């Protein structure tokens, strides 16, 4: 009688090796100054001095994609979630003024399918190129006893650097500062448990045409919902280097209401005009199809604003032009005021 093998237990080492070989050129395509060596070592090495920093602070972030993965699995579309994974980490780094330097991923599966794994990592590499950081390592774990057949999960880890005197910590924010919002590309990677519930309640299939206007004509519901998170790193760094950026916020779970207060002193608040930016058809559809209250919408989704900058008012117009040249859609949302109640005052109705 032949003895058991690791493959009999559900772990295919050969499939793992196949995936590693497939992703090596993807990782190589993200190389930047500071990278030493390639994939395959026990640890990844990065030379911070080669990046030209004089007195750097390291900034780190980790995140995942959440139940957006369930939509990717249902729709059979996997490359975009890799971009989401990178975006959720590097957008968090840059709000502190940090330049993302390198990224590592953790890819856990029930059964390794190298073609799906390659699609996922191709998206991760794409996100790293957009952010200007290197994919220098990661881990692939095949665990059939922990994940169901076909399921997988993702986690990402990013490290960046900022000169000590350039760290954005909110202390420069003052009353009168202007608040600029950068348009999101859609849902990004938040609120998908609620989105999936709306889809289920509406009796829709992800292969059907999207019931709202999507960025791509004739997009299916799955394609529209899986639009990757926008990566704001390069445009944000351009604005920072131009000067007079006092704080920034990445609008993730909790929306504007819960994310904006994290980057200003407790004695200050935001006064925003809800009519300054349009409500996209996607969010209007969620309200209608799910019967969502505005309070739930605002605390669950980005509602069309994925990133916010607090800037000196005399530079607001100049920085708006600079960000638009960098490819962003910019809205002047309002201003910073002394706090006398709520941290975020939303006035007016959606445009």
Short mmCIF file of N, CA and C in Angstrom, two decimals, residues 129-252:
data_model
loop_
_atom_site.label_atom_id
_atom_site.label_comp_id
_atom_site.label_asym_id
_atom_site.label_seq_id
_atom_site.Cartn_x
_atom_site.Cartn_y
_atom_site.Cartn_z
N UNK A 129 3.10 49.19 -9.48
CA UNK A 129 3.62 50.11 -10.49
C UNK A 129 2.92 51.46 -10.42
N UNK A 130 1.59 51.44 -10.22
CA UNK A 130 0.85 52.70 -10.09
C UNK A 130 1.33 53.51 -8.89
N UNK A 131 1.71 52.82 -7.83
CA UNK A 131 2.12 53.50 -6.60
C UNK A 131 3.62 53.80 -6.56
N UNK A 132 4.38 53.22 -7.51
CA UNK A 132 5.82 53.44 -7.53
C UNK A 132 6.57 52.65 -6.48
N UNK A 133 5.97 51.57 -5.98
CA UNK A 133 6.65 50.75 -4.99
C UNK A 133 6.95 49.36 -5.55
N UNK A 134 7.84 48.66 -4.91
CA UNK A 134 8.29 47.36 -5.40
C UNK A 134 7.58 46.23 -4.69
N UNK A 135 7.18 45.22 -5.45
CA UNK A 135 6.69 43.97 -4.89
C UNK A 135 7.90 43.09 -4.62
N UNK A 136 8.29 42.99 -3.36
CA UNK A 136 9.57 42.32 -3.07
C UNK A 136 9.42 40.99 -2.34
N UNK A 137 8.19 40.57 -2.07
CA UNK A 137 8.03 39.29 -1.41
C UNK A 137 6.57 39.01 -1.10
N UNK A 138 6.33 37.85 -0.51
CA UNK A 138 4.98 37.47 -0.16
C UNK A 138 4.93 36.03 0.28
N UNK A 139 3.72 35.56 0.49
CA UNK A 139 3.50 34.19 0.93
C UNK A 139 2.24 33.64 0.27
N UNK A 140 2.34 32.44 -0.24
CA UNK A 140 1.18 31.73 -0.76
C UNK A 140 0.94 30.51 0.13
N UNK A 141 -0.26 30.43 0.70
CA UNK A 141 -0.57 29.33 1.62
C UNK A 141 -1.77 28.56 1.10
N UNK A 142 -1.58 27.26 0.88
CA UNK A 142 -2.67 26.37 0.45
C UNK A 142 -3.16 25.60 1.67
N UNK A 143 -4.41 25.86 2.08
CA UNK A 143 -4.93 25.28 3.32
C UNK A 143 -6.34 24.74 3.10
N UNK A 144 -6.44 23.53 2.57
CA UNK A 144 -7.76 22.98 2.23
C UNK A 144 -8.66 22.74 3.44
N UNK A 145 -8.08 22.59 4.61
CA UNK A 145 -8.91 22.36 5.79
C UNK A 145 -9.44 23.66 6.39
N UNK A 146 -8.93 24.81 5.92
CA UNK A 146 -9.32 26.10 6.47
C UNK A 146 -10.20 26.89 5.51
N UNK A 147 -9.95 26.78 4.20
CA UNK A 147 -10.71 27.49 3.18
C UNK A 147 -11.47 26.50 2.31
N UNK A 148 -12.68 26.87 1.92
CA UNK A 148 -13.48 26.02 1.04
C UNK A 148 -12.88 25.98 -0.36
N UNK A 149 -13.23 24.96 -1.10
CA UNK A 149 -12.78 24.82 -2.49
C UNK A 149 -13.13 26.08 -3.27
N UNK A 150 -12.12 26.66 -3.91
CA UNK A 150 -12.33 27.85 -4.74
C UNK A 150 -12.16 29.15 -4.00
N UNK A 151 -12.23 29.15 -2.66
CA UNK A 151 -12.09 30.39 -1.89
C UNK A 151 -10.63 30.80 -1.76
N UNK A 152 -10.43 32.10 -1.60
CA UNK A 152 -9.10 32.59 -1.26
C UNK A 152 -9.24 33.90 -0.48
N UNK A 153 -8.17 34.30 0.18
CA UNK A 153 -8.15 35.55 0.92
C UNK A 153 -6.83 36.25 0.64
N UNK A 154 -6.84 37.58 0.83
CA UNK A 154 -5.66 38.39 0.55
C UNK A 154 -5.39 39.34 1.71
N UNK A 155 -4.11 39.52 1.99
CA UNK A 155 -3.68 40.57 2.91
C UNK A 155 -2.45 41.24 2.31
N UNK A 156 -2.30 42.51 2.57
CA UNK A 156 -1.16 43.24 2.02
C UNK A 156 -0.42 43.99 3.10
N UNK A 157 0.85 44.22 2.86
CA UNK A 157 1.72 44.88 3.82
C UNK A 157 2.62 45.85 3.05
N UNK A 158 2.56 47.13 3.40
CA UNK A 158 3.36 48.13 2.69
C UNK A 158 4.22 48.90 3.68
N UNK A 159 5.40 49.29 3.22
CA UNK A 159 6.31 50.12 4.02
C UNK A 159 6.73 51.31 3.18
N UNK A 160 6.67 52.49 3.78
CA UNK A 160 7.09 53.71 3.11
C UNK A 160 8.01 54.52 4.00
N UNK A 161 8.49 55.63 3.46
CA UNK A 161 9.40 56.49 4.21
C UNK A 161 9.06 57.95 3.97
N UNK A 162 9.33 58.76 4.98
CA UNK A 162 9.14 60.20 4.88
C UNK A 162 10.24 60.87 5.70
N UNK A 163 10.76 61.99 5.20
CA UNK A 163 11.73 62.73 5.99
C UNK A 163 11.05 63.21 7.29
N UNK A 164 11.79 63.18 8.37
CA UNK A 164 11.23 63.49 9.68
C UNK A 164 10.50 64.84 9.69
N UNK A 165 11.07 65.84 9.04
CA UNK A 165 10.47 67.17 9.07
C UNK A 165 9.31 67.34 8.09
N UNK A 166 8.99 66.27 7.33
CA UNK A 166 7.91 66.35 6.35
C UNK A 166 6.70 65.50 6.73
N UNK A 167 6.76 64.86 7.91
CA UNK A 167 5.66 64.00 8.35
C UNK A 167 4.38 64.81 8.48
N UNK A 168 3.29 64.31 7.92
CA UNK A 168 1.98 64.94 8.06
C UNK A 168 1.25 64.28 9.22
N UNK A 169 1.06 65.04 10.30
CA UNK A 169 0.42 64.48 11.49
C UNK A 169 -0.78 65.30 11.95
N UNK A 170 -1.22 66.26 11.13
CA UNK A 170 -2.40 67.05 11.45
C UNK A 170 -2.13 68.30 12.25
N UNK A 171 -0.92 68.46 12.78
CA UNK A 171 -0.64 69.61 13.65
C UNK A 171 -0.59 70.93 12.88
N UNK A 172 -0.46 70.87 11.55
CA UNK A 172 -0.41 72.10 10.77
C UNK A 172 -1.79 72.63 10.38
N UNK A 173 -2.82 71.81 10.59
CA UNK A 173 -4.17 72.20 10.19
C UNK A 173 -4.67 73.35 11.05
N UNK A 174 -5.32 74.34 10.43
CA UNK A 174 -5.87 75.47 11.16
C UNK A 174 -7.19 75.92 10.56
N UNK A 175 -7.98 76.64 11.34
CA UNK A 175 -9.26 77.15 10.86
C UNK A 175 -9.03 78.01 9.62
N UNK A 176 -9.91 77.82 8.63
CA UNK A 176 -9.78 78.55 7.37
C UNK A 176 -9.15 77.74 6.27
N UNK A 177 -8.48 76.64 6.61
CA UNK A 177 -7.89 75.78 5.58
C UNK A 177 -8.98 75.26 4.64
N UNK A 178 -8.61 75.09 3.38
CA UNK A 178 -9.54 74.57 2.38
C UNK A 178 -9.50 73.05 2.36
N UNK A 179 -10.64 72.44 2.04
CA UNK A 179 -10.75 70.99 1.97
C UNK A 179 -11.02 70.59 0.53
N UNK A 180 -10.08 69.84 -0.06
CA UNK A 180 -10.20 69.37 -1.43
C UNK A 180 -10.49 67.88 -1.45
N UNK A 181 -11.45 67.46 -2.25
CA UNK A 181 -11.78 66.04 -2.37
C UNK A 181 -11.43 65.51 -3.74
N UNK A 182 -10.84 64.32 -3.79
CA UNK A 182 -10.51 63.66 -5.04
C UNK A 182 -11.53 62.56 -5.31
N UNK A 183 -12.04 62.53 -6.52
CA UNK A 183 -13.10 61.58 -6.86
C UNK A 183 -12.63 60.14 -6.70
N UNK A 184 -13.53 59.30 -6.23
CA UNK A 184 -13.25 57.86 -6.17
C UNK A 184 -13.56 57.23 -7.52
N UNK A 185 -13.12 56.00 -7.70
CA UNK A 185 -13.42 55.26 -8.93
C UNK A 185 -14.66 54.41 -8.77
N UNK A 186 -15.26 54.45 -7.59
CA UNK A 186 -16.44 53.64 -7.31
C UNK A 186 -16.48 53.29 -5.84
N UNK A 187 -16.83 52.05 -5.55
CA UNK A 187 -16.94 51.61 -4.16
C UNK A 187 -15.60 51.44 -3.47
N UNK A 188 -14.53 51.32 -4.25
CA UNK A 188 -13.22 50.95 -3.74
C UNK A 188 -13.33 49.58 -3.06
N UNK A 189 -12.92 49.40 -1.82
CA UNK A 189 -12.98 48.04 -1.23
C UNK A 189 -13.65 48.07 0.13
N UNK A 190 -14.74 48.81 0.22
CA UNK A 190 -15.46 48.91 1.49
C UNK A 190 -16.96 48.73 1.30
N UNK A 191 -17.59 48.15 2.30
CA UNK A 191 -19.05 48.05 2.30
C UNK A 191 -19.62 46.92 1.47
N UNK A 192 -18.79 45.96 1.07
CA UNK A 192 -19.28 44.94 0.15
C UNK A 192 -20.20 43.92 0.80
N UNK A 193 -20.17 43.78 2.10
CA UNK A 193 -21.17 42.91 2.73
C UNK A 193 -22.56 43.49 2.52
N UNK A 194 -22.66 44.82 2.61
CA UNK A 194 -23.95 45.47 2.37
C UNK A 194 -24.29 45.46 0.89
N UNK A 195 -23.31 45.71 0.04
CA UNK A 195 -23.54 45.69 -1.42
C UNK A 195 -24.06 44.33 -1.86
N UNK A 196 -23.44 43.27 -1.37
CA UNK A 196 -23.86 41.92 -1.75
C UNK A 196 -25.27 41.64 -1.27
N UNK A 197 -25.62 42.18 -0.11
CA UNK A 197 -26.98 42.02 0.40
C UNK A 197 -27.98 42.75 -0.49
N UNK A 198 -27.62 43.93 -0.97
CA UNK A 198 -28.49 44.67 -1.89
C UNK A 198 -28.69 43.89 -3.19
N UNK A 199 -27.60 43.33 -3.72
CA UNK A 199 -27.67 42.54 -4.96
C UNK A 199 -28.57 41.32 -4.75
N UNK A 200 -28.39 40.66 -3.62
CA UNK A 200 -29.20 39.48 -3.32
C UNK A 200 -30.68 39.86 -3.18
N UNK A 201 -30.96 40.93 -2.45
CA UNK A 201 -32.34 41.36 -2.23
C UNK A 201 -33.01 41.76 -3.54
N UNK A 202 -32.22 42.37 -4.44
CA UNK A 202 -32.76 42.80 -5.73
C UNK A 202 -32.89 41.65 -6.72
N UNK A 203 -32.38 40.47 -6.35
CA UNK A 203 -32.48 39.30 -7.22
C UNK A 203 -31.64 39.40 -8.48
N UNK A 204 -30.50 40.06 -8.38
CA UNK A 204 -29.66 40.28 -9.55
C UNK A 204 -28.53 39.26 -9.64
N UNK A 205 -28.00 39.12 -10.84
CA UNK A 205 -26.86 38.25 -11.09
C UNK A 205 -25.69 39.13 -11.53
N UNK A 206 -24.48 38.76 -11.10
CA UNK A 206 -23.32 39.59 -11.43
C UNK A 206 -22.99 39.58 -12.92
N UNK A 207 -23.54 38.63 -13.67
CA UNK A 207 -23.31 38.58 -15.12
C UNK A 207 -24.30 39.45 -15.90
N UNK A 208 -25.32 39.97 -15.21
CA UNK A 208 -26.29 40.84 -15.88
C UNK A 208 -25.69 42.22 -16.13
N UNK A 209 -26.26 42.97 -17.07
CA UNK A 209 -25.81 44.35 -17.27
C UNK A 209 -25.98 45.16 -15.98
N UNK A 210 -25.05 46.05 -15.71
CA UNK A 210 -25.14 46.89 -14.51
C UNK A 210 -26.40 47.73 -14.57
N UNK A 211 -27.20 47.79 -13.50
CA UNK A 211 -28.45 48.56 -13.50
C UNK A 211 -28.23 50.05 -13.27
N UNK A 212 -27.00 50.51 -13.36
CA UNK A 212 -26.66 51.93 -13.20
C UNK A 212 -25.58 52.25 -14.23
N UNK A 213 -25.40 53.51 -14.52
CA UNK A 213 -24.37 53.91 -15.49
C UNK A 213 -23.00 53.57 -14.94
N UNK A 214 -22.24 52.80 -15.69
CA UNK A 214 -20.90 52.39 -15.26
C UNK A 214 -19.85 53.12 -16.08
N UNK A 215 -18.60 53.09 -15.57
CA UNK A 215 -17.51 53.76 -16.28
C UNK A 215 -17.28 53.16 -17.66
N UNK A 216 -17.50 51.84 -17.77
CA UNK A 216 -17.34 51.15 -19.05
C UNK A 216 -18.72 50.82 -19.61
N UNK A 217 -19.05 51.33 -20.79
CA UNK A 217 -20.36 51.00 -21.38
C UNK A 217 -20.53 49.49 -21.51
N UNK A 218 -21.74 49.03 -21.32
CA UNK A 218 -22.06 47.60 -21.43
C UNK A 218 -21.40 46.74 -20.36
N UNK A 219 -20.95 47.35 -19.29
CA UNK A 219 -20.33 46.58 -18.20
C UNK A 219 -21.38 45.73 -17.50
N UNK A 220 -20.96 44.55 -17.08
CA UNK A 220 -21.84 43.73 -16.24
C UNK A 220 -21.85 44.31 -14.83
N UNK A 221 -22.80 43.84 -14.04
CA UNK A 221 -22.85 44.28 -12.65
C UNK A 221 -21.55 43.92 -11.92
N UNK A 222 -21.07 42.71 -12.17
CA UNK A 222 -19.82 42.29 -11.53
C UNK A 222 -18.66 43.18 -11.92
N UNK A 223 -18.52 43.48 -13.20
CA UNK A 223 -17.42 44.32 -13.66
C UNK A 223 -17.50 45.71 -13.04
N UNK A 224 -18.72 46.27 -12.99
CA UNK A 224 -18.89 47.61 -12.45
C UNK A 224 -18.55 47.66 -10.96
N UNK A 225 -19.02 46.67 -10.21
CA UNK A 225 -18.76 46.66 -8.78
C UNK A 225 -17.29 46.39 -8.46
N UNK A 226 -16.60 45.69 -9.36
CA UNK A 226 -15.21 45.33 -9.13
C UNK A 226 -14.22 46.36 -9.66
N UNK A 227 -14.71 47.52 -10.10
CA UNK A 227 -13.79 48.58 -10.51
C UNK A 227 -12.75 48.79 -9.41
N UNK A 228 -11.45 48.72 -9.73
CA UNK A 228 -10.43 48.78 -8.67
C UNK A 228 -10.39 50.13 -7.95
N UNK A 229 -9.94 50.07 -6.72
CA UNK A 229 -9.71 51.26 -5.92
C UNK A 229 -8.69 52.16 -6.60
N UNK A 230 -8.98 53.45 -6.62
CA UNK A 230 -8.03 54.39 -7.22
C UNK A 230 -6.82 54.55 -6.30
N UNK A 231 -5.65 54.59 -6.90
CA UNK A 231 -4.41 54.79 -6.15
C UNK A 231 -3.99 56.25 -6.31
N UNK A 232 -3.95 56.97 -5.19
CA UNK A 232 -3.73 58.42 -5.21
C UNK A 232 -2.29 58.81 -4.92
N UNK A 233 -1.39 57.86 -4.82
CA UNK A 233 -0.05 58.10 -4.31
C UNK A 233 0.72 59.16 -5.10
N UNK A 234 0.82 58.97 -6.40
CA UNK A 234 1.69 59.87 -7.18
C UNK A 234 1.15 61.29 -7.20
N UNK A 235 -0.17 61.46 -7.35
CA UNK A 235 -0.73 62.80 -7.36
C UNK A 235 -0.61 63.44 -5.97
N UNK A 236 -0.84 62.65 -4.92
CA UNK A 236 -0.72 63.19 -3.56
C UNK A 236 0.70 63.62 -3.25
N UNK A 237 1.68 62.81 -3.65
CA UNK A 237 3.08 63.18 -3.42
C UNK A 237 3.45 64.43 -4.19
N UNK A 238 2.91 64.58 -5.39
CA UNK A 238 3.17 65.79 -6.18
C UNK A 238 2.64 67.02 -5.44
N UNK A 239 1.44 66.91 -4.87
CA UNK A 239 0.86 68.02 -4.12
C UNK A 239 1.69 68.33 -2.87
N UNK A 240 2.10 67.29 -2.15
CA UNK A 240 2.90 67.49 -0.94
C UNK A 240 4.19 68.22 -1.27
N UNK A 241 4.85 67.81 -2.33
CA UNK A 241 6.13 68.41 -2.69
C UNK A 241 5.98 69.84 -3.18
N UNK A 242 4.77 70.20 -3.59
CA UNK A 242 4.50 71.57 -4.00
C UNK A 242 4.37 72.50 -2.80
N UNK A 243 4.01 71.93 -1.64
CA UNK A 243 3.93 72.70 -0.41
C UNK A 243 2.52 73.08 0.00
N UNK A 244 2.37 73.39 1.29
CA UNK A 244 1.12 73.88 1.88
C UNK A 244 0.01 72.85 1.95
N UNK A 245 0.36 71.55 1.89
CA UNK A 245 -0.61 70.51 2.22
C UNK A 245 -0.47 70.24 3.72
N UNK A 246 -1.55 70.43 4.46
CA UNK A 246 -1.49 70.34 5.92
C UNK A 246 -1.92 68.98 6.46
N UNK A 247 -2.78 68.28 5.73
CA UNK A 247 -3.23 66.95 6.16
C UNK A 247 -3.92 66.27 4.99
N UNK A 248 -4.02 64.95 5.07
CA UNK A 248 -4.73 64.18 4.05
C UNK A 248 -5.45 63.03 4.72
N UNK A 249 -6.50 62.55 4.06
CA UNK A 249 -7.26 61.41 4.59
C UNK A 249 -7.66 60.48 3.46
N UNK A 250 -7.52 59.19 3.71
CA UNK A 250 -7.97 58.15 2.78
C UNK A 250 -9.37 57.74 3.23
N UNK A 251 -10.35 57.87 2.34
CA UNK A 251 -11.74 57.64 2.73
C UNK A 251 -12.10 56.17 2.49
N UNK A 252 -12.08 55.41 3.57
CA UNK A 252 -12.36 53.97 3.50
C UNK A 252 -13.62 53.68 4.32
#
